[in-house]
Structure formats: C-alpha cells, structure tokens
Short mmCIF file of C-alpha atoms in Angstrom, two decimals:
data_model
loop_
_atom_site.label_atom_id
_atom_site.label_comp_id
_atom_site.label_asym_id
_atom_site.label_seq_id
_atom_site.Cartn_x
_atom_site.Cartn_y
_atom_site.Cartn_z
CA UNK A 1 18.33 37.43 -14.15
CA UNK A 2 18.92 35.84 -10.76
CA UNK A 3 15.23 34.97 -10.40
CA UNK A 4 15.12 33.44 -13.86
CA UNK A 5 18.34 31.53 -13.25
CA UNK A 6 17.01 30.20 -9.91
CA UNK A 7 13.76 29.05 -11.51
CA UNK A 8 15.76 27.34 -14.27
CA UNK A 9 17.95 25.52 -11.73
CA UNK A 10 14.88 24.40 -9.74
CA UNK A 11 13.20 23.16 -12.92
CA UNK A 12 16.36 21.32 -13.93
CA UNK A 13 16.65 19.75 -10.47
CA UNK A 14 13.05 18.50 -10.50
CA UNK A 15 13.48 17.22 -14.04
CA UNK A 16 16.63 15.32 -13.09
CA UNK A 17 14.91 13.90 -10.00
CA UNK A 18 12.02 12.65 -12.12
CA UNK A 19 14.46 11.27 -14.69
CA UNK A 20 16.44 9.41 -12.03
CA UNK A 21 13.25 7.97 -10.55
CA UNK A 22 12.22 6.66 -13.98
CA UNK A 23 15.70 5.27 -14.63
CA UNK A 24 15.77 3.46 -11.29
CA UNK A 25 12.33 2.00 -11.97
CA UNK A 26 13.53 0.77 -15.36
CA UNK A 27 16.41 -1.07 -13.68
CA UNK A 28 13.92 -3.43 -12.08
CA UNK A 29 13.62 -6.72 -13.97
CA UNK A 30 11.30 -9.71 -13.70
CA UNK A 31 14.25 -12.12 -13.89
CA UNK A 32 16.58 -10.12 -11.67
CA UNK A 33 17.56 -13.08 -9.46
CA UNK A 34 17.67 -15.67 -12.26
CA UNK A 35 21.42 -16.19 -11.86
CA UNK A 36 22.04 -15.12 -8.26
CA UNK A 37 19.06 -16.67 -6.46
CA UNK A 38 16.71 -18.58 -8.78
CA UNK A 39 14.92 -20.12 -5.75
CA UNK A 40 13.78 -16.74 -4.34
CA UNK A 41 10.32 -16.59 -5.94
CA UNK A 42 9.62 -20.23 -5.10
CA UNK A 43 10.63 -19.79 -1.44
CA UNK A 44 8.37 -16.75 -1.04
CA UNK A 45 5.44 -18.52 -2.67
CA UNK A 46 5.80 -21.67 -0.55
CA UNK A 47 5.92 -19.79 2.75
CA UNK A 48 3.03 -17.53 1.79
CA UNK A 49 0.96 -20.50 0.61
CA UNK A 50 1.48 -22.24 3.94
CA UNK A 51 0.71 -19.09 5.94
CA UNK A 52 -2.49 -18.24 4.07
CA UNK A 53 -3.96 -21.66 4.85
CA UNK A 54 -4.44 -20.55 8.45
CA UNK A 55 -4.26 -16.76 8.11
CA UNK A 56 -6.89 -15.65 5.60
CA UNK A 57 -6.19 -11.98 6.37
CA UNK A 58 -2.53 -12.12 5.36
CA UNK A 59 -3.17 -10.66 1.91
CA UNK A 60 -4.81 -7.59 3.43
CA UNK A 61 -1.99 -7.24 5.97
CA UNK A 62 0.87 -7.46 3.50
CA UNK A 63 -0.56 -5.30 0.74
CA UNK A 64 -1.26 -2.58 3.30
CA UNK A 65 2.31 -2.93 4.55
CA UNK A 66 3.63 -2.54 1.01
CA UNK A 67 1.49 0.57 0.43
CA UNK A 68 2.79 2.14 3.62
CA UNK A 69 6.36 1.26 2.71
CA UNK A 70 6.23 2.69 -0.81
CA UNK A 71 4.53 5.96 0.15
CA UNK A 72 7.35 6.87 2.56
CA UNK A 73 10.84 7.11 1.03
CA UNK A 74 9.77 4.82 -1.80
CA UNK A 75 9.69 1.01 -1.90
CA UNK A 76 12.85 0.46 0.13
CA UNK A 77 11.73 -1.77 3.00
CA UNK A 78 12.11 1.10 5.49
CA UNK A 79 8.78 0.22 7.13
CA UNK A 80 10.32 -3.08 8.25
CA UNK A 81 13.03 -1.48 10.41
CA UNK A 82 12.84 -1.55 14.20
CA UNK A 83 13.83 1.26 16.56
CA UNK A 84 17.30 0.42 17.88
CA UNK A 85 18.82 1.37 21.24
CA UNK A 86 16.18 3.98 22.10
CA UNK A 87 17.02 5.91 18.94
CA UNK A 88 14.68 7.94 16.74
CA UNK A 89 11.26 6.41 16.25
CA UNK A 90 11.00 4.49 12.98
CA UNK A 91 8.13 4.33 10.49
CA UNK A 92 6.43 1.33 12.10
CA UNK A 93 6.16 3.34 15.35
CA UNK A 94 4.05 6.04 13.67
CA UNK A 95 0.31 5.98 14.40
CA UNK A 96 -0.79 4.88 10.89
CA UNK A 97 1.62 1.94 11.06
CA UNK A 98 1.06 0.65 14.58
CA UNK A 99 -1.67 -1.69 13.34
CA UNK A 100 0.45 -3.19 10.56
CA UNK A 101 0.78 -6.97 10.75
CA UNK A 102 2.83 -9.61 8.98
CA UNK A 103 6.36 -8.62 9.96
CA UNK A 104 6.99 -12.12 11.30
CA UNK A 105 6.14 -13.62 7.90
CA UNK A 106 8.64 -11.31 6.17
CA UNK A 107 11.24 -12.41 8.75
CA UNK A 108 10.53 -16.08 8.03
CA UNK A 109 10.93 -15.56 4.29
CA UNK A 110 14.13 -13.58 4.72
CA UNK A 111 15.64 -16.24 7.00
CA UNK A 112 14.76 -19.00 4.53
CA UNK A 113 16.26 -17.13 1.58
CA UNK A 114 19.41 -16.18 3.48
CA UNK A 115 20.13 -19.87 4.08
CA UNK A 116 20.18 -20.46 0.32
CA UNK A 117 21.32 -17.10 -1.11
CA UNK A 118 23.01 -15.00 1.59
CA UNK A 119 23.23 -11.23 1.01
CA UNK A 120 21.46 -11.34 -2.35
CA UNK A 121 17.69 -10.72 -2.06
CA UNK A 122 16.51 -7.44 -0.57
CA UNK A 123 13.80 -7.10 2.06
CA UNK A 124 12.04 -4.59 -0.22
CA UNK A 125 11.78 -7.24 -2.95
CA UNK A 126 10.62 -9.86 -0.44
CA UNK A 127 7.80 -7.55 0.70
CA UNK A 128 6.73 -6.88 -2.90
CA UNK A 129 6.65 -10.61 -3.71
CA UNK A 130 4.98 -11.60 -0.45
CA UNK A 131 2.19 -9.03 -0.82
CA UNK A 132 1.49 -10.21 -4.37
CA UNK A 133 1.52 -13.88 -3.45
CA UNK A 134 -0.66 -13.40 -0.35
CA UNK A 135 -3.38 -11.57 -2.29
CA UNK A 136 -3.08 -14.06 -5.16
CA UNK A 137 -3.16 -17.20 -3.00
CA UNK A 138 -6.94 -17.85 -3.20
CA UNK A 139 -6.80 -17.58 -7.01
CA UNK A 140 -4.02 -20.17 -7.45
CA UNK A 141 -2.34 -17.80 -9.91
CA UNK A 142 -0.39 -14.56 -9.87
CA UNK A 143 -2.63 -11.51 -10.09
CA UNK A 144 0.24 -9.25 -11.15
CA UNK A 145 3.91 -9.51 -12.04
CA UNK A 146 6.59 -8.12 -9.75
CA UNK A 147 9.73 -6.62 -11.24
CA UNK A 148 12.72 -7.08 -8.91
CA UNK A 149 16.05 -5.45 -8.13
CA UNK A 150 15.13 -3.06 -5.30
CA UNK A 151 17.68 -2.42 -2.60
CA UNK A 152 16.98 -1.65 1.04
CA UNK A 153 17.06 1.80 2.57
CA UNK A 154 19.03 2.63 5.69
CA UNK A 155 16.78 5.39 7.02
CA UNK A 156 13.35 5.06 8.66
CA UNK A 157 11.70 7.96 10.50
CA UNK A 158 8.25 7.99 12.05
CA UNK A 159 8.02 11.73 11.38
CA UNK A 160 8.12 11.15 7.62
CA UNK A 161 4.83 9.28 7.58
CA UNK A 162 2.95 12.55 8.12
CA UNK A 163 1.67 13.84 4.81
CA UNK A 164 3.00 10.86 2.87
CA UNK A 165 0.67 8.00 3.80
CA UNK A 166 -2.85 8.69 2.47
CA UNK A 167 -5.18 9.40 5.38
CA UNK A 168 -8.61 7.77 5.84
CA UNK A 169 -9.80 11.27 6.81
CA UNK A 170 -8.56 12.95 3.60
CA UNK A 171 -10.74 14.69 1.04
CA UNK A 172 -10.30 14.15 -2.69
CA UNK A 173 -7.93 17.07 -3.24
CA UNK A 174 -5.56 15.89 -0.50
CA UNK A 175 -5.70 12.29 -1.71
CA UNK A 176 -4.88 13.19 -5.30
CA UNK A 177 -2.05 15.47 -4.22
CA UNK A 178 -0.52 12.66 -2.17
CA UNK A 179 -0.76 10.26 -5.11
CA UNK A 180 0.54 12.82 -7.61
CA UNK A 181 3.56 13.40 -5.37
CA UNK A 182 4.35 9.70 -5.82
CA UNK A 183 4.03 9.84 -9.64
CA UNK A 184 0.58 8.21 -9.46
CA UNK A 185 -2.55 9.65 -11.09
CA UNK A 186 -6.30 9.74 -10.42
CA UNK A 187 -6.78 6.36 -12.07
CA UNK A 188 -4.20 4.82 -9.73
CA UNK A 189 -5.91 6.49 -6.77
CA UNK A 190 -9.28 4.92 -7.56
CA UNK A 191 -7.87 1.55 -8.59
CA UNK A 192 -5.54 1.12 -5.61
CA UNK A 193 -8.31 2.20 -3.25
CA UNK A 194 -9.94 -1.02 -4.44
CA UNK A 195 -7.57 -2.85 -2.08
CA UNK A 196 -10.09 -1.84 0.60
CA UNK A 197 -12.15 -4.76 -0.65
CA UNK A 198 -10.14 -6.94 1.76
CA UNK A 199 -9.32 -6.37 5.41
CA UNK A 200 -10.73 -4.58 8.40
CA UNK A 201 -10.49 -1.19 10.08
CA UNK A 202 -10.55 0.06 13.66
CA UNK A 203 -13.54 2.14 14.75
CA UNK A 204 -11.42 5.22 15.38
CA UNK A 205 -10.61 5.55 11.69
CA UNK A 206 -14.22 6.26 10.74
CA UNK A 207 -16.27 6.90 13.93
CA UNK A 208 -16.33 10.65 13.26
CA UNK A 209 -18.67 9.89 10.37
CA UNK A 210 -21.15 8.34 12.83
CA UNK A 211 -21.18 10.90 15.62
CA UNK A 212 -21.09 14.68 15.63
CA UNK A 213 -19.80 14.90 12.04
CA UNK A 214 -20.52 18.63 11.68
CA UNK A 215 -20.50 19.46 15.40
CA UNK A 216 -24.26 19.10 15.74
CA UNK A 217 -24.40 15.47 16.90
CA UNK A 218 -25.15 14.28 13.37
CA UNK A 219 -23.78 11.62 11.04
CA UNK A 220 -22.01 12.17 7.74
CA UNK A 221 -24.87 12.82 5.29
CA UNK A 222 -22.94 11.06 2.50
CA UNK A 223 -23.02 7.78 4.45
CA UNK A 224 -25.98 5.47 3.86
CA UNK A 225 -28.22 5.90 6.97
CA UNK A 226 -29.00 2.19 7.35
CA UNK A 227 -25.31 1.32 7.10
CA UNK A 228 -24.53 4.09 9.61
CA UNK A 229 -26.96 2.48 12.08
CA UNK A 230 -25.21 -0.87 11.66
CA UNK A 231 -21.82 0.74 12.24
CA UNK A 232 -23.04 2.54 15.37
CA UNK A 233 -24.06 -0.81 16.86
CA UNK A 234 -20.58 -2.16 16.15
CA UNK A 235 -18.79 1.00 17.24
CA UNK A 236 -20.59 2.80 20.07
CA UNK A 237 -19.21 6.17 21.17
CA UNK A 238 -16.56 6.52 22.47
CA UNK A 239 -14.86 4.17 20.04
CA UNK A 240 -13.19 1.07 21.44
CA UNK A 241 -9.69 1.05 19.91
CA UNK A 242 -9.73 -2.76 19.74
CA UNK A 243 -12.99 -3.13 17.80
CA UNK A 244 -12.64 -3.87 14.09
CA UNK A 245 -15.12 -3.67 11.22
CA UNK A 246 -15.03 -5.04 7.66
CA UNK A 247 -13.96 -2.42 5.15
CA UNK A 248 -16.05 -4.10 2.45
CA UNK A 249 -19.12 -5.46 4.27
CA UNK A 250 -19.85 -9.05 3.32
CA UNK A 251 -16.80 -9.35 1.08
CA UNK A 252 -13.80 -8.46 3.24
CA UNK A 253 -11.97 -11.73 2.55
CA UNK A 254 -12.61 -11.79 -1.18
CA UNK A 255 -10.35 -9.75 -3.45
CA UNK A 256 -12.75 -8.48 -6.10
CA UNK A 257 -14.49 -5.37 -7.44
CA UNK A 258 -17.23 -5.47 -4.79
CA UNK A 259 -15.69 -2.39 -3.15
CA UNK A 260 -16.96 -0.26 -6.03
CA UNK A 261 -20.48 -1.62 -5.62
CA UNK A 262 -20.68 -0.63 -1.95
CA UNK A 263 -19.01 2.69 -2.75
CA UNK A 264 -21.83 3.62 -5.12
CA UNK A 265 -24.32 2.61 -2.41
CA UNK A 266 -22.68 5.21 -0.13
CA UNK A 267 -21.26 2.46 2.07
CA UNK A 268 -17.59 3.31 1.71
CA UNK A 269 -16.21 3.11 5.24
CA UNK A 270 -13.73 5.98 5.29
CA UNK A 271 -14.07 9.65 4.44
CA UNK A 272 -11.38 8.95 1.84
CA UNK A 273 -13.58 6.26 0.26
CA UNK A 274 -16.57 8.60 -0.01
CA UNK A 275 -14.24 11.26 -1.43
CA UNK A 276 -13.84 9.25 -4.63
CA UNK A 277 -17.43 10.14 -5.50
CA UNK A 278 -16.92 13.89 -5.06
CA UNK A 279 -14.92 14.33 -8.27
CA UNK A 280 -16.41 13.69 -11.70
CA UNK A 281 -13.33 12.00 -13.12
CA UNK A 282 -12.78 9.67 -10.17
CA UNK A 283 -16.50 8.89 -9.96
CA UNK A 284 -16.52 7.89 -13.63
CA UNK A 285 -13.61 5.54 -12.96
CA UNK A 286 -15.51 4.02 -10.02
CA UNK A 287 -18.52 3.39 -12.27
CA UNK A 288 -16.38 1.89 -15.02
CA UNK A 289 -14.64 -0.47 -12.60
CA UNK A 290 -17.97 -1.52 -11.10
CA UNK A 291 -19.64 -2.26 -14.42
CA UNK A 292 -16.81 -3.98 -16.26
CA UNK A 293 -16.31 -7.69 -15.64
CA UNK A 294 -12.51 -8.00 -15.90
CA UNK A 295 -11.26 -4.42 -15.84
CA UNK A 296 -10.49 -4.25 -12.11
CA UNK A 297 -7.90 -7.03 -12.08
CA UNK A 298 -6.05 -5.70 -15.13
CA UNK A 299 -6.17 -2.14 -13.83
CA UNK A 300 -5.03 -3.18 -10.34
CA UNK A 301 -2.09 -5.10 -11.78
CA UNK A 302 -1.03 -2.06 -13.81
CA UNK A 303 -1.30 0.36 -10.88
CA UNK A 304 0.51 -2.03 -8.52
CA UNK A 305 3.45 -2.21 -10.93
CA UNK A 306 3.59 1.60 -10.92
CA UNK A 307 3.31 1.88 -7.16
CA UNK A 308 5.93 -0.81 -6.55
CA UNK A 309 8.45 1.25 -8.53
CA UNK A 310 8.09 4.48 -6.51
CA UNK A 311 11.53 5.95 -5.73
CA UNK A 312 13.21 2.54 -5.69
CA UNK A 313 16.87 2.17 -4.77
CA UNK A 314 18.84 0.16 -7.33
CA UNK A 315 22.43 -0.47 -8.41
CA UNK A 316 24.81 0.61 -5.66
CA UNK A 317 22.26 2.65 -3.73
CA UNK A 318 21.07 1.33 -0.37
CA UNK A 319 22.03 -2.16 0.73
CA UNK A 320 20.88 -5.77 0.95
CA UNK A 321 19.92 -6.16 4.60
CA UNK A 322 20.89 -9.39 6.32
CA UNK A 323 18.04 -8.87 8.80
CA UNK A 324 14.98 -6.95 7.62
CA UNK A 325 14.55 -5.32 11.03
CA UNK A 326 17.97 -3.66 11.27
CA UNK A 327 20.39 -2.00 8.89
CA UNK A 328 23.70 -3.71 8.24
CA UNK A 329 26.53 -2.67 10.58
#
C-alpha cells in the first residue's frame, strides 16, 4: 500500500507541476502591456532596428541568449543576472554562456523603458521581444508573435546549466531528452535547431570531429570530407579558442532554411547537428523542412512560441527587475 500510495503522490505531483506550467503559459497575453506600458513594443523595436544597422550578428546573439535563458529555470531572465559581491557563480559565468553577447543591448532597452514605464516591463519579456525583433529586422516584419507577461526570476546558478542547455556534443537521444524535459518534442528539436542558420561557433565546439574522432587520428565519418578539409584549414589543432567559423557556411547572416540543405549534405557543424539525421523521425522532418518553401518560417514561429513559454513566472511569482543585471533589493 505504501508503495502504491507513494507512486500515486509522485504522479499527482508531476501532474500538478505540468498543469501549473500550462496555466502560467496561458497567462501570457499579446496585449499584456496595452494599459500599463503601450510604448514597450515600440521602444524595443526602435532600439533593435538601430542596433542591427551596424551589428548584423545581433539576431544570432539574442536568439541564442533567449534559448539559454529558457532552458535553465524557464524564461525568467535569469541568464541576464551578474555575480554580485563574489557570491555564487551565475548562469552567464557557466562555460556554455561565456560567449553570449548582447547584454548591453538588453540594458539599453530596459533603461529606455524604465524612463517611460518604471517597474512594469520584465527583463524576461524584453529579451523575448528583442530576440524576435533582431531576427526579424532584415525582413521588415515580425517573424513570430511574442506573448507577454513573464516575470523575472531571482535565482541564477551556473551549476544549473549542466544537463539543461543542449550540448553541441550531444547525440540524438540526449538532445530529445533535454527537449522533452522542457515540454518540447522532436519537431521542436529539429525546427529550433534551424536557428543554427545564423551565427558562428568557436573551433572548440566541433574540432573533435576533425581530429582523432575515434582515438585513431581520424575525422568524424559522418562529416563531409571536403568540408572537413576546409574546417581543418580554419581550425588547426590545437584549436584556437578565439577562432570562429560560420555555422551555416555561406548563409550565416541570412535567416532561412538553408541549414537543412547543408545538413543533408553532411555539413552540419556540430555533433548535435549531425545527430538529427540519425533518427528516422527527425530526419524526415529535416527533409520536409528542406523541401517545403514556406514551412520553416511557420514551424519556427510555432516552436518559438512554445519555447518562450517554458516554466514562465507570472502573476505574483518572481519580480519586475529595475536593473536586468541584479535582483531587486
């Protein structure tokens, strides 16, 4: 009886947790700041528009930042927090986050909004809007809608990035498990991986595929040999930590479905990219996204809305930070 009762309680707890996550996500609204800060969306768009004129990589920077925020503690702006007074290391101090860029842009947006609507708009919402607007900027239109109403978390721990942020070294099973743990499915995994169509990567994140992959001085056999030769010229061994390479060769500044073309040519940069071809279901999604003219943008918008609602804080949970880098006193 005790075993059965314990299992029932665990099942009930997980069910309630899932229910609460769904309820919180449903509290997000597209017009959340209509009465309290109607200028918020406009301010974000204007600053992002100005920034992207001179920083063409901003879209890649901010969407990566949003991914890394949402996969740890949910979309609560915890990745924006700084370590204070030699305290515990925060998320941005963790190895996967040390190369994140764009924090200064989030600060500029927050400062501008605070002048107009103090203590109203969360840093988590600002990040969600800024990432969308930065990726959308070249298109002169919004690529997806952003529901608002998130509140900011007060906890950020570098140790919690381990096992939560998808690794570029992960195989398919590990990737899917990480996504499933965040209420995302295999379709979301393949679609959101399409964000690798913009941006760059450091040699260390993929150099193992070029040298001594199986311990015999060989390259990853799933990597196109000609492409591997090109990468070796860019990233000689040992890898220079400052050298960067396009994630989507020839298209790293264009947000499109080109990623799926190079993936099927065995030119996916990371082990995690190549992993999408090792499962029949994910491979079929890759093929469908590659062949269809408009499917990628619609699918990406749908998956971004799901991801942006992971474990959000709403209502009286969390806070509205006055400064995105520190919790309120």
